[in-house]
Coordinates of C-alpha atoms in Angstrom, one line a residue:
Chain A
X1 CA 16.7 -3.2 -142.5
X2 CA 14.3 -1.4 -140.2
X3 CA 12.0 -4.4 -140.0
X4 CA 15.1 -6.6 -139.1
X5 CA 16.1 -4.2 -136.4
X6 CA 12.5 -4.1 -134.9
X7 CA 12.4 -8.0 -134.9
X8 CA 16.0 -8.6 -133.8
X9 CA 15.0 -10.0 -130.4
X10 CA 12.4 -12.2 -131.9
X11 CA 14.9 -13.5 -134.6
X12 CA 17.5 -14.2 -132.0
X13 CA 15.0 -16.2 -130.0
X14 CA 14.0 -18.2 -132.9
X15 CA 17.6 -18.9 -133.9
X16 CA 18.5 -20.0 -130.4
X17 CA 15.5 -22.4 -130.3
X18 CA 16.4 -23.9 -133.6
X19 CA 20.1 -24.4 -132.6
X20 CA 19.0 -25.9 -129.3
X21 CA 16.6 -28.4 -131.1
X22 CA 19.4 -29.2 -133.6
X23 CA 21.9 -29.7 -130.9
X24 CA 19.8 -31.8 -128.6
X25 CA 17.8 -33.8 -131.2
X26 CA 19.3 -36.1 -133.8
X27 CA 18.0 -38.7 -136.2
X28 CA 18.4 -42.2 -134.7
X29 CA 17.1 -45.2 -136.7
X30 CA 14.8 -43.2 -138.8
X31 CA 13.2 -41.2 -136.0
X32 CA 14.4 -38.2 -134.2
X33 CA 15.4 -38.6 -130.6
X34 CA 16.2 -35.8 -128.1
X35 CA 18.5 -35.8 -125.3
X36 CA 16.6 -35.8 -122.1
X37 CA 16.3 -32.3 -121.0
X38 CA 17.6 -31.7 -117.5
X39 CA 14.8 -29.0 -116.8
X40 CA 12.4 -31.6 -115.4
X41 CA 14.6 -32.9 -112.6
X42 CA 14.6 -30.1 -110.2
X43 CA 10.8 -30.2 -109.9
X44 CA 10.6 -33.8 -108.7
X45 CA 10.3 -32.7 -105.1
X46 CA 6.8 -31.6 -105.9
X47 CA 5.8 -35.3 -106.4
X48 CA 5.1 -36.1 -102.6
X49 CA 2.9 -33.0 -102.4
X50 CA 1.0 -33.9 -105.5
X51 CA 0.5 -37.4 -104.1
X52 CA -0.8 -36.0 -100.9
X53 CA -3.2 -33.7 -102.8
X54 CA -4.5 -36.7 -104.9
X55 CA -5.1 -38.7 -101.8
X56 CA -7.1 -35.8 -100.4
X57 CA -9.2 -35.6 -103.5
X58 CA -9.8 -39.3 -103.6
X59 CA -10.9 -39.2 -99.9
X60 CA -13.7 -36.7 -100.7
X61 CA -14.7 -37.5 -104.2
X62 CA -15.4 -40.7 -106.1
X63 CA -13.8 -41.8 -109.3
X64 CA -13.6 -40.4 -112.0
X65 CA -14.6 -37.1 -110.3
X66 CA -11.4 -36.9 -108.3
X67 CA -9.3 -37.5 -111.4
X68 CA -11.2 -34.8 -113.2
X69 CA -10.6 -32.3 -110.5
X70 CA -6.9 -33.3 -110.2
X71 CA -6.4 -33.0 -114.0
X72 CA -8.1 -29.6 -114.1
X73 CA -6.4 -28.0 -111.2
X74 CA -2.9 -29.4 -110.9
X75 CA -2.6 -31.3 -114.3
X76 CA -2.2 -34.7 -112.6
X77 CA -3.0 -37.4 -115.1
X78 CA -4.5 -40.3 -113.1
X79 CA -7.0 -41.3 -115.8
X80 CA -5.3 -44.5 -116.6
X81 CA -7.1 -45.9 -113.6
X82 CA -10.4 -44.9 -115.1
X83 CA -9.8 -46.2 -118.6
X84 CA -13.5 -46.2 -119.6
X85 CA -14.0 -42.6 -118.8
X86 CA -10.7 -41.7 -120.5
X87 CA -12.0 -43.4 -123.6
X88 CA -15.3 -41.5 -123.2
X89 CA -13.3 -38.2 -123.1
X90 CA -11.4 -39.2 -126.2
X91 CA -14.6 -40.1 -128.1
X92 CA -16.3 -36.9 -127.3
X93 CA -13.2 -34.8 -127.9
X94 CA -13.1 -33.4 -124.4
X95 CA -9.8 -34.9 -123.2
X96 CA -8.2 -31.5 -123.4
X97 CA -10.2 -30.3 -120.5
X98 CA -8.4 -32.7 -118.1
X99 CA -5.1 -30.8 -118.3
X100 CA -3.8 -27.5 -117.0
X101 CA -4.1 -24.8 -119.5
X102 CA -4.0 -21.1 -120.1
X103 CA -7.1 -20.6 -118.1
X104 CA -5.5 -22.1 -114.9
X105 CA -2.5 -19.9 -115.4
X106 CA -4.6 -16.7 -115.8
X107 CA -6.5 -17.7 -112.7
X108 CA -3.4 -18.2 -110.6
X109 CA -1.9 -14.9 -111.9
X110 CA -5.2 -13.3 -111.0
X111 CA -5.1 -14.8 -107.5
X112 CA -1.4 -13.7 -107.2
X113 CA -2.2 -10.1 -108.2
X114 CA -5.0 -10.0 -105.7
X115 CA -2.8 -11.1 -103.0
X116 CA 0.4 -9.2 -103.8
X117 CA -1.4 -6.0 -104.8
X118 CA -0.9 -3.5 -107.7
X119 CA 0.8 -5.0 -110.8
X120 CA 2.6 -1.7 -111.4
X121 CA 5.2 -2.4 -108.7
X122 CA 8.3 -4.3 -109.5
X123 CA 8.1 -6.4 -106.4
X124 CA 4.5 -7.4 -107.0
X125 CA 5.2 -8.2 -110.6
X126 CA 8.2 -10.4 -109.7
X127 CA 6.2 -12.2 -107.0
X128 CA 3.3 -12.8 -109.4
X129 CA 5.7 -14.2 -112.1
X130 CA 7.4 -16.4 -109.6
X131 CA 4.0 -17.6 -108.3
X132 CA 3.0 -18.6 -111.8
X133 CA 6.3 -20.2 -112.3
X134 CA 6.0 -22.4 -109.2
X135 CA 2.5 -23.3 -110.2
X136 CA 3.7 -24.3 -113.7
X137 CA 6.6 -26.3 -112.3
X138 CA 4.2 -27.9 -109.8
X139 CA 2.0 -29.0 -112.7
X140 CA 4.8 -30.6 -114.4
X141 CA 5.9 -28.1 -117.0
X142 CA 4.1 -29.8 -119.8
X143 CA 4.1 -27.9 -123.1
X144 CA 0.6 -26.3 -122.7
X145 CA 1.5 -25.1 -119.2
X146 CA 4.9 -23.7 -120.4
X147 CA 3.2 -22.0 -123.2
X148 CA 0.6 -20.5 -120.9
X149 CA 3.3 -19.5 -118.3
X150 CA 5.3 -17.7 -121.0
X151 CA 2.3 -15.9 -122.3
X152 CA 1.0 -14.9 -118.8
X153 CA 4.4 -13.7 -117.8
X154 CA 4.7 -11.5 -120.9
X155 CA 1.1 -10.2 -120.3
X156 CA 2.1 -9.3 -116.7
X157 CA 5.2 -7.5 -117.9
X158 CA 3.1 -5.8 -120.6
X159 CA 0.6 -4.6 -118.0
X160 CA 3.4 -3.3 -115.8
X161 CA 5.0 -1.4 -118.6
X162 CA 1.6 -0.2 -119.9
X163 CA 2.1 -1.7 -123.3
X164 CA -0.6 -3.5 -125.2
X165 CA 1.0 -6.8 -126.5
X166 CA 0.0 -8.6 -129.7
X167 CA -1.3 -12.0 -128.4
X168 CA -0.5 -13.7 -131.7
X169 CA 3.0 -12.6 -131.6
X170 CA 3.3 -13.6 -128.0
X171 CA 2.1 -17.0 -129.0
X172 CA 4.9 -17.4 -131.5
X173 CA 7.4 -16.1 -128.9
X174 CA 6.1 -18.6 -126.4
X175 CA 6.6 -21.4 -128.9
X176 CA 10.2 -20.7 -129.2
X177 CA 10.7 -20.3 -125.4
X178 CA 9.1 -23.7 -125.0
X179 CA 11.6 -25.2 -127.4
X180 CA 14.5 -23.4 -125.7
X181 CA 13.5 -24.7 -122.3
X182 CA 12.9 -28.2 -123.5
X183 CA 13.9 -29.1 -127.1
X184 CA 12.2 -32.4 -126.8
X185 CA 8.8 -30.5 -127.0
X186 CA 9.6 -30.1 -130.7
X187 CA 8.4 -33.7 -131.3
X188 CA 5.6 -33.5 -128.7
X189 CA 2.0 -33.7 -130.0
X190 CA 0.6 -31.8 -127.0
X191 CA 2.9 -28.8 -128.0
X192 CA 1.2 -28.5 -131.4
X193 CA -2.3 -29.2 -130.1
X194 CA -1.9 -26.5 -127.5
X195 CA -0.5 -24.0 -129.8
X196 CA -3.0 -24.6 -132.6
X197 CA -5.9 -24.5 -130.1
X198 CA -4.7 -21.2 -128.7
X199 CA -4.1 -19.9 -132.2
X200 CA -7.7 -20.7 -133.0
X201 CA -9.0 -19.0 -129.9
X202 CA -6.9 -15.9 -130.5
X203 CA -7.8 -15.5 -134.2
X204 CA -11.2 -17.0 -134.7
X205 CA -13.2 -17.0 -131.4
X206 CA -14.4 -13.4 -131.7
X207 CA -15.4 -13.5 -135.4
X208 CA -17.2 -16.8 -134.9
X209 CA -19.2 -15.4 -131.9
X210 CA -20.0 -12.2 -133.8
X211 CA -21.2 -14.3 -136.7
X212 CA -23.4 -16.4 -134.4
X213 CA -24.8 -13.2 -132.8
X214 CA -25.8 -12.0 -136.3
X215 CA -27.8 -15.2 -136.9
X216 CA -29.3 -15.8 -133.5
X217 CA -29.6 -12.2 -132.3
X218 CA -29.7 -13.0 -128.6
X219 CA -26.6 -13.9 -126.7
X220 CA -26.9 -17.4 -125.1
X221 CA -24.7 -18.6 -122.3
X222 CA -23.4 -21.5 -124.4
X223 CA -22.5 -19.3 -127.4
X224 CA -19.2 -18.2 -126.0
X225 CA -18.2 -21.8 -125.2
X226 CA -19.4 -22.9 -128.6
X227 CA -17.3 -20.3 -130.4
X228 CA -14.3 -21.0 -128.3
X229 CA -14.5 -24.8 -128.8
X230 CA -15.3 -24.3 -132.5
X231 CA -12.3 -22.0 -133.0
X232 CA -10.0 -24.4 -131.3
X233 CA -11.4 -27.5 -133.0
X234 CA -11.1 -26.3 -136.5
X235 CA -7.4 -25.8 -135.9
X236 CA -6.6 -29.1 -134.1
X237 CA -8.9 -31.7 -135.7
X238 CA -6.7 -32.3 -138.8
X239 CA -3.7 -32.9 -136.6
X240 CA -5.7 -35.2 -134.3
X241 CA -6.9 -37.1 -137.4
X242 CA -3.4 -37.2 -138.9
X243 CA -1.8 -38.4 -135.7
X244 CA -4.4 -40.6 -134.1
X245 CA -6.5 -41.6 -137.2
X246 CA -9.7 -40.7 -135.4
X247 CA -12.2 -37.7 -135.4
X248 CA -14.8 -37.0 -132.9
X249 CA -18.1 -36.0 -134.7
X250 CA -19.8 -34.8 -131.5
X251 CA -16.9 -32.9 -130.0
X252 CA -18.4 -29.4 -130.8
X253 CA -21.7 -30.2 -129.2
X254 CA -20.3 -31.9 -126.1
X255 CA -17.8 -29.1 -125.6
X256 CA -20.4 -26.5 -125.9
X257 CA -22.5 -28.4 -123.3
X258 CA -19.8 -29.0 -120.7
X259 CA -17.2 -26.3 -121.0
X260 CA -19.0 -24.0 -118.6
X261 CA -18.3 -26.4 -115.7
X262 CA -14.5 -26.2 -116.3
X263 CA -13.9 -22.7 -114.8
X264 CA -16.3 -23.4 -111.9
X265 CA -14.5 -26.7 -111.1
X266 CA -11.1 -25.1 -111.4
X267 CA -12.0 -22.1 -109.3
X268 CA -13.5 -24.3 -106.6
X269 CA -11.0 -27.0 -107.0
X270 CA -7.8 -25.1 -106.2
X271 CA -9.1 -24.0 -102.7
X272 CA -10.7 -27.4 -102.1
X273 CA -7.3 -29.0 -102.6
X274 CA -5.8 -26.7 -100.1
X275 CA -8.6 -26.8 -97.5
X276 CA -9.7 -30.4 -96.7
X277 CA -13.2 -29.5 -95.6
X278 CA -16.0 -31.7 -96.9
X279 CA -18.6 -29.0 -97.8
X280 CA -16.0 -27.4 -100.2
X281 CA -15.6 -30.7 -102.0
X282 CA -19.4 -31.3 -102.0
X283 CA -20.0 -28.0 -103.8
X284 CA -17.7 -29.4 -106.6
X285 CA -19.4 -32.6 -106.9
X286 CA -22.5 -31.7 -109.0
X287 CA -20.4 -29.8 -111.6
X288 CA -18.1 -32.7 -112.0
X289 CA -21.0 -35.2 -112.0
X290 CA -22.7 -33.2 -114.6
X291 CA -19.6 -33.1 -116.9
X292 CA -19.1 -36.9 -116.4
X293 CA -22.7 -37.8 -117.1
X294 CA -22.8 -35.6 -120.4
X295 CA -19.5 -37.1 -121.6
X296 CA -20.5 -40.7 -120.8
X297 CA -23.9 -40.2 -122.3
X298 CA -22.6 -38.9 -125.7
X299 CA -19.7 -41.3 -125.8
X300 CA -22.1 -44.2 -126.2
X301 CA -23.4 -43.0 -129.6
X302 CA -22.1 -45.3 -132.3
X303 CA -21.0 -42.4 -134.5
X304 CA -19.3 -40.4 -131.7
X305 CA -16.0 -41.0 -133.4
X306 CA -15.0 -42.1 -136.8
X307 CA -11.7 -43.6 -137.9
X308 CA -10.2 -41.4 -140.5
X309 CA -6.7 -40.3 -141.2
X310 CA -6.4 -37.1 -143.2
X311 CA -4.1 -37.5 -146.3
X312 CA -1.0 -35.4 -146.2
X313 CA -1.9 -33.2 -149.3
X314 CA -5.3 -32.4 -147.8
X315 CA -3.6 -31.7 -144.4
X316 CA -1.2 -29.2 -146.0
X317 CA -3.9 -27.5 -148.1
X318 CA -6.3 -27.2 -145.0
X319 CA -3.6 -25.4 -143.0
X320 CA -2.5 -23.2 -145.9
X321 CA -6.1 -22.1 -146.3
X322 CA -6.4 -21.3 -142.7
X323 CA -3.2 -19.3 -142.9
X324 CA -4.7 -17.2 -145.7
X325 CA -8.0 -16.9 -143.6
X326 CA -5.9 -15.7 -140.6
X327 CA -4.2 -13.0 -142.6
X328 CA -7.6 -11.9 -143.7
X329 CA -9.1 -11.9 -140.2
X330 CA -6.1 -10.1 -138.6
X331 CA -6.2 -7.4 -141.3
X332 CA -9.9 -6.9 -140.8
X333 CA -9.4 -6.7 -137.0
X334 CA -6.6 -4.1 -137.6
X335 CA -8.9 -2.1 -139.8
X336 CA -11.7 -2.2 -137.1
X337 CA -9.2 -0.7 -134.7
Chain B
X1 CA -25.8 -6.7 -113.0
X2 CA -27.7 -8.4 -110.2
X3 CA -30.4 -9.7 -112.5
X4 CA -27.8 -11.0 -114.9
X5 CA -26.2 -13.0 -112.1
X6 CA -29.5 -14.3 -110.9
X7 CA -30.4 -15.4 -114.5
X8 CA -27.0 -17.1 -114.9
X9 CA -27.6 -19.1 -111.6
X10 CA -31.2 -20.0 -112.6
X11 CA -29.8 -21.1 -116.0
X12 CA -27.1 -23.3 -114.4
X13 CA -29.5 -24.9 -112.0
X14 CA -32.1 -25.6 -114.6
X15 CA -29.5 -27.0 -116.9
X16 CA -28.3 -29.5 -114.3
X17 CA -31.8 -30.4 -113.2
X18 CA -33.0 -31.1 -116.8
X19 CA -29.9 -33.2 -117.5
X20 CA -30.2 -35.2 -114.3
X21 CA -33.8 -36.0 -115.3
X22 CA -32.9 -37.1 -118.7
X23 CA -29.9 -39.2 -118.0
X24 CA -29.7 -39.0 -114.2
X25 CA -29.1 -41.8 -111.7
X26 CA -31.9 -44.2 -111.6
X27 CA -31.1 -46.3 -108.5
X28 CA -33.9 -48.7 -107.8
X29 CA -34.1 -50.3 -104.4
X30 CA -34.0 -54.1 -104.8
X31 CA -35.6 -56.4 -102.3
X32 CA -33.7 -59.5 -101.2
X33 CA -30.1 -60.4 -101.7
X34 CA -28.3 -59.1 -104.8
X35 CA -24.9 -60.1 -106.1
X36 CA -23.2 -57.7 -108.5
X37 CA -20.2 -59.1 -110.3
X38 CA -18.9 -55.8 -111.7
X39 CA -17.4 -55.7 -115.1
X40 CA -13.9 -54.5 -114.1
X41 CA -12.2 -56.0 -117.2
X42 CA -9.5 -58.5 -116.3
X43 CA -10.0 -58.8 -112.5
X44 CA -12.5 -59.3 -109.8
X45 CA -14.9 -56.8 -108.2
X46 CA -17.9 -58.1 -106.3
X47 CA -20.6 -56.1 -104.5
X48 CA -23.3 -57.8 -102.3
X49 CA -26.3 -55.9 -101.1
X50 CA -29.4 -56.7 -99.1
X51 CA -32.7 -54.8 -99.8
X52 CA -30.5 -52.2 -101.5
X53 CA -28.2 -51.8 -98.6
X54 CA -24.5 -52.8 -98.8
X55 CA -23.4 -56.0 -97.2
X56 CA -20.0 -56.7 -98.5
X57 CA -17.4 -55.8 -101.1
X58 CA -15.0 -58.4 -102.3
X59 CA -12.0 -57.1 -104.2
X60 CA -12.1 -54.2 -106.6
X61 CA -10.4 -54.9 -109.9
X62 CA -7.4 -53.4 -111.6
X63 CA -8.8 -49.8 -112.0
X64 CA -11.3 -47.5 -110.4
X65 CA -14.4 -48.8 -112.2
X66 CA -15.7 -50.3 -108.9
X67 CA -15.7 -46.9 -107.2
X68 CA -17.9 -45.6 -109.9
X69 CA -20.3 -48.5 -109.6
X70 CA -20.4 -48.1 -105.8
X71 CA -21.3 -44.4 -106.4
X72 CA -24.2 -45.4 -108.6
X73 CA -25.5 -47.9 -106.0
X74 CA -25.0 -46.1 -102.7
X75 CA -24.6 -42.4 -103.5
X76 CA -21.8 -40.2 -102.1
X77 CA -21.8 -41.7 -98.6
X78 CA -20.9 -45.3 -98.6
X79 CA -20.5 -47.6 -95.5
X80 CA -19.8 -51.3 -95.9
X81 CA -20.4 -53.7 -93.0
X82 CA -17.7 -56.0 -94.5
X83 CA -15.0 -55.6 -97.0
X84 CA -12.8 -58.6 -98.0
X85 CA -9.7 -58.6 -100.1
X86 CA -9.2 -62.0 -101.5
X87 CA -5.4 -61.6 -102.2
X88 CA -2.8 -59.1 -103.0
X89 CA -2.7 -59.2 -106.8
X90 CA -3.2 -55.9 -108.7
X91 CA -6.3 -57.2 -110.6
X92 CA -8.1 -57.5 -107.2
X93 CA -6.7 -54.7 -105.0
X94 CA -6.2 -51.5 -107.1
X95 CA -9.9 -50.6 -107.1
X96 CA -10.4 -52.1 -103.6
X97 CA -7.8 -49.7 -102.2
X98 CA -9.5 -46.8 -104.1
X99 CA -12.9 -47.7 -102.4
X100 CA -11.2 -47.9 -99.0
X101 CA -9.8 -44.3 -99.5
X102 CA -13.3 -42.9 -99.8
X103 CA -15.8 -45.2 -98.0
X104 CA -16.2 -46.3 -94.4
X105 CA -16.3 -49.9 -93.4
X106 CA -17.0 -51.8 -90.2
X107 CA -14.9 -54.9 -90.8
X108 CA -12.0 -55.5 -93.1
X109 CA -10.6 -59.0 -93.7
X110 CA -7.5 -60.0 -95.8
X111 CA -4.9 -62.6 -95.9
X112 CA -1.7 -60.6 -95.4
X113 CA 0.7 -63.1 -97.0
X114 CA 2.8 -60.4 -98.8
X115 CA 5.2 -58.9 -96.3
X116 CA 4.9 -55.3 -97.6
X117 CA 1.0 -55.5 -97.3
X118 CA 0.7 -53.1 -100.2
X119 CA -3.0 -53.9 -100.8
X120 CA -4.1 -52.6 -97.4
X121 CA -2.7 -49.1 -97.0
X122 CA -0.9 -48.6 -93.8
X123 CA -3.0 -45.6 -93.1
X124 CA -6.1 -47.8 -93.1
X125 CA -4.4 -50.3 -90.9
X126 CA -3.4 -47.6 -88.4
X127 CA -6.7 -45.7 -88.4
X128 CA -9.1 -48.5 -88.0
X129 CA -7.1 -51.0 -86.0
X130 CA -10.0 -52.6 -84.4
X131 CA -11.8 -53.4 -87.6
X132 CA -8.9 -54.4 -89.7
X133 CA -7.7 -58.0 -89.2
X134 CA -6.0 -60.8 -91.0
X135 CA -8.6 -63.5 -91.5
X136 CA -8.5 -67.1 -90.5
X137 CA -10.4 -70.1 -92.0
X138 CA -13.9 -70.5 -90.9
X139 CA -14.5 -67.0 -89.6
X140 CA -18.1 -66.1 -90.0
X141 CA -20.6 -63.2 -89.8
X142 CA -24.3 -62.5 -90.1
X143 CA -24.8 -59.1 -91.8
X144 CA -28.3 -57.8 -92.6
X145 CA -29.6 -61.4 -92.3
X146 CA -27.0 -62.7 -94.7
X147 CA -24.8 -65.5 -93.4
X148 CA -21.1 -65.1 -94.5
X149 CA -18.3 -67.6 -94.0
X150 CA -14.7 -66.9 -95.0
X151 CA -12.6 -69.8 -96.2
X152 CA -8.8 -69.8 -96.4
X153 CA -7.7 -73.2 -97.6
X154 CA -4.0 -72.8 -96.9
X155 CA -4.3 -70.6 -93.8
X156 CA -1.8 -67.7 -93.5
X157 CA 1.3 -68.5 -95.5
X158 CA 4.2 -66.9 -93.9
X159 CA 6.6 -64.9 -96.1
X160 CA 6.1 -64.6 -99.8
X161 CA 4.2 -67.7 -100.9
X162 CA 5.1 -69.7 -104.0
X163 CA 1.6 -69.0 -105.3
X164 CA -0.2 -66.0 -104.1
X165 CA -3.4 -67.2 -105.9
X166 CA -3.6 -70.0 -103.4
X167 CA -3.6 -67.6 -100.5
X168 CA -7.0 -66.2 -101.7
X169 CA -9.7 -65.7 -99.2
X170 CA -12.9 -67.4 -100.5
X171 CA -16.3 -66.3 -99.3
X172 CA -19.5 -68.3 -98.9
X173 CA -22.7 -66.3 -98.6
X174 CA -26.2 -67.6 -97.7
X175 CA -29.6 -65.9 -97.4
X176 CA -32.6 -68.2 -96.9
X177 CA -32.1 -71.0 -99.4
X178 CA -30.0 -68.8 -101.8
X179 CA -26.2 -69.6 -101.7
X180 CA -23.2 -68.3 -103.5
X181 CA -19.5 -69.1 -103.3
X182 CA -16.7 -66.8 -104.4
X183 CA -13.4 -68.4 -105.0
X184 CA -11.0 -65.4 -105.5
X185 CA -8.1 -66.9 -107.6
X186 CA -7.8 -70.1 -105.7
X187 CA -6.2 -72.7 -108.1
X188 CA -7.5 -76.2 -108.3
X189 CA -5.2 -77.7 -105.7
X190 CA -6.2 -75.2 -103.1
X191 CA -9.9 -75.6 -104.0
X192 CA -9.5 -79.3 -103.2
X193 CA -8.4 -78.5 -99.8
X194 CA -11.8 -76.9 -99.0
X195 CA -13.9 -79.1 -96.8
X196 CA -16.7 -79.8 -99.3
X197 CA -18.7 -82.0 -97.0
X198 CA -19.1 -79.1 -94.6
X199 CA -19.9 -76.7 -97.4
X200 CA -22.5 -79.0 -98.9
X201 CA -24.3 -79.2 -95.6
X202 CA -24.9 -75.4 -95.9
X203 CA -26.2 -75.6 -99.4
X204 CA -29.8 -76.3 -100.0
X205 CA -30.0 -78.6 -103.1
X206 CA -27.7 -76.9 -105.7
X207 CA -25.4 -74.0 -105.2
X208 CA -27.0 -71.0 -106.8
X209 CA -24.0 -69.0 -107.8
X210 CA -20.4 -69.9 -108.2
X211 CA -17.9 -67.1 -109.0
X212 CA -15.3 -69.1 -110.8
X213 CA -11.7 -68.9 -109.7
X214 CA -8.9 -67.1 -111.6
X215 CA -11.1 -65.7 -114.4
X216 CA -12.0 -69.1 -115.7
X217 CA -8.4 -70.3 -116.2
X218 CA -7.8 -74.1 -116.4
X219 CA -5.7 -73.9 -113.3
X220 CA -8.6 -72.4 -111.4
X221 CA -11.0 -75.2 -112.2
X222 CA -11.7 -78.1 -109.9
X223 CA -14.0 -80.7 -111.4
X224 CA -14.5 -82.1 -107.9
X225 CA -15.9 -78.8 -106.5
X226 CA -18.2 -78.2 -109.4
X227 CA -19.6 -81.8 -109.4
X228 CA -20.1 -81.7 -105.7
X229 CA -21.8 -78.3 -105.4
X230 CA -23.7 -78.5 -108.7
X231 CA -23.9 -74.7 -109.2
X232 CA -26.8 -73.3 -111.3
X233 CA -24.9 -70.2 -112.5
X234 CA -21.1 -69.9 -113.0
X235 CA -19.9 -66.4 -113.3
X236 CA -16.6 -65.7 -114.9
X237 CA -15.1 -62.2 -114.2
X238 CA -12.8 -61.7 -117.2
X239 CA -11.6 -58.9 -119.4
X240 CA -12.3 -58.7 -123.2
X241 CA -9.3 -59.4 -125.3
X242 CA -7.2 -60.4 -122.3
X243 CA -3.7 -61.7 -123.1
X244 CA -4.0 -64.7 -120.8
X245 CA -6.5 -66.6 -123.0
X246 CA -9.0 -66.5 -120.0
X247 CA -11.4 -68.1 -119.7
X248 CA -10.3 -71.5 -120.9
X249 CA -12.7 -72.9 -123.6
X250 CA -12.2 -76.4 -121.9
X251 CA -13.5 -74.9 -118.6
X252 CA -16.5 -73.2 -120.2
X253 CA -17.3 -76.5 -122.0
X254 CA -17.0 -78.6 -118.9
X255 CA -19.2 -76.3 -116.9
X256 CA -21.9 -76.3 -119.5
X257 CA -21.7 -80.2 -119.6
X258 CA -22.2 -80.2 -115.8
X259 CA -25.3 -78.1 -116.1
X260 CA -24.0 -74.8 -115.0
X261 CA -25.1 -71.8 -117.0
X262 CA -22.0 -69.6 -117.8
X263 CA -22.1 -65.9 -117.6
X264 CA -19.0 -63.9 -118.5
X265 CA -18.6 -60.2 -117.7
X266 CA -16.6 -59.7 -121.0
X267 CA -19.7 -60.6 -122.8
X268 CA -22.6 -59.5 -120.5
X269 CA -21.0 -56.5 -118.7
X270 CA -22.1 -56.1 -115.1
X271 CA -23.8 -59.3 -113.9
X272 CA -26.5 -58.9 -111.2
X273 CA -28.0 -62.1 -109.7
X274 CA -30.9 -61.7 -107.2
X275 CA -32.2 -64.2 -104.7
X276 CA -35.7 -65.4 -105.2

């Protein structure tokens, strides 16, 4: 009963999300179809601004560099015009980079806090949450952005109230908020890819890095990126295999080689989009170019990807095993505390 | 703290330099005239250079592949003496428009037969008024020693034409005794309107390169033009697994019978032909 009381808010949220999905989505001709959520409509007025920014990027950078920056900073997907690079990203398992993610959100929240001042004032907190909301809306409120916005907002509130929040619990809460806002996300692949990748990062990134440190002894710069991509990959690859019938064999290596350019490109890319000065864009170029060259280089390998669809029983067993492993990791983390 | 920052910077710089050395850009300056029929899939994108310097860009394909190719060839700053849009179809203008957004050009020529003029952005028309013009039949230039003549068989068709392919601007290029003809998407009827006697007078012996019209489709093949100009190499810019069935096997067979070596971008990738 005490447990029920403690989790009443959480249970209420879960129930509301489930009701909303059931209410808006129904089976039609063997597949589930959801009523188009009205939440996306009000943000269409951002489209001309996005168009303007993409023209600005294309003026200073060649393709696919401009598409890379636009994807990383404002989540604009213009890669259909660079199909070969898009294919290279898929083959190397790096397509996740060309979307707005939790990193962007924490970056914008960081900028907002620096501008508005102390996070311990209600006004500053509200302004920061609104700023991140506007950014999320601007990038199109895709499931990964929505998830990141919910988590960031809760983190800000946590900071304000001086409470240390459990990130894993926050992830689950954000999942239900994502469904509440748009029930159509229940059937979206990017919802699950984003959640599983974040789950992997929260649970396994630190243990993997610690394990690597034990083996290698010295901390290398790529070690953090390797641990992060490894933790995310182990959670998402069965889903990718099950949904797309394809697995990238070099994803870990390529991610470890290029991930360091992502924060630099994002940090430089946001002001570059706002200030149309050539030198700002030119500082971006080598990082984007490096990323593109590495991705193109590795995508040419014959065995970069293999066609394989994971059978359903293996899929279920895999995730069950990871659930058990998660419980073990979380308990050992709690013990360490 | 400071030394950690320095070591991080050194690491990043070394990392980039090593990688650039391993798989970096290896742009070799070519002497003479080079014609690059870029593998843009189902579409056209042609880059002409002289001694490694840009001369002209004709069309740009259906995506941004051409922009990437231009980057490899010219580096970040690009300046074209001449850019020509053959006609207003997406498989010719999407990449062309992309290049115009980034690169400078001295002269832009197009046949503005579609009233909305979507292929040439209004901003480009407004900003570079003196350089941007609708072309007319027979207009000619000499750029970096390369003679270029524009051919518009039907002239400017007013309003929306019945067949936009026939409104294509064709381009004849000559450097010393090396000649090339680029037909855009001109269909057979329009090709037969080209004054072949005049054209033949400019060709020394056989035509060196013929960029086949309309991706090797049967309706883009004029037996008369090929028999008269006797091209040595016929380049077909075509996408792998395209749904139009291009190029027509009949056209390929005919060209080979007439002694023209067929090179297809769907099989060969980017095609580069150099003058002797």
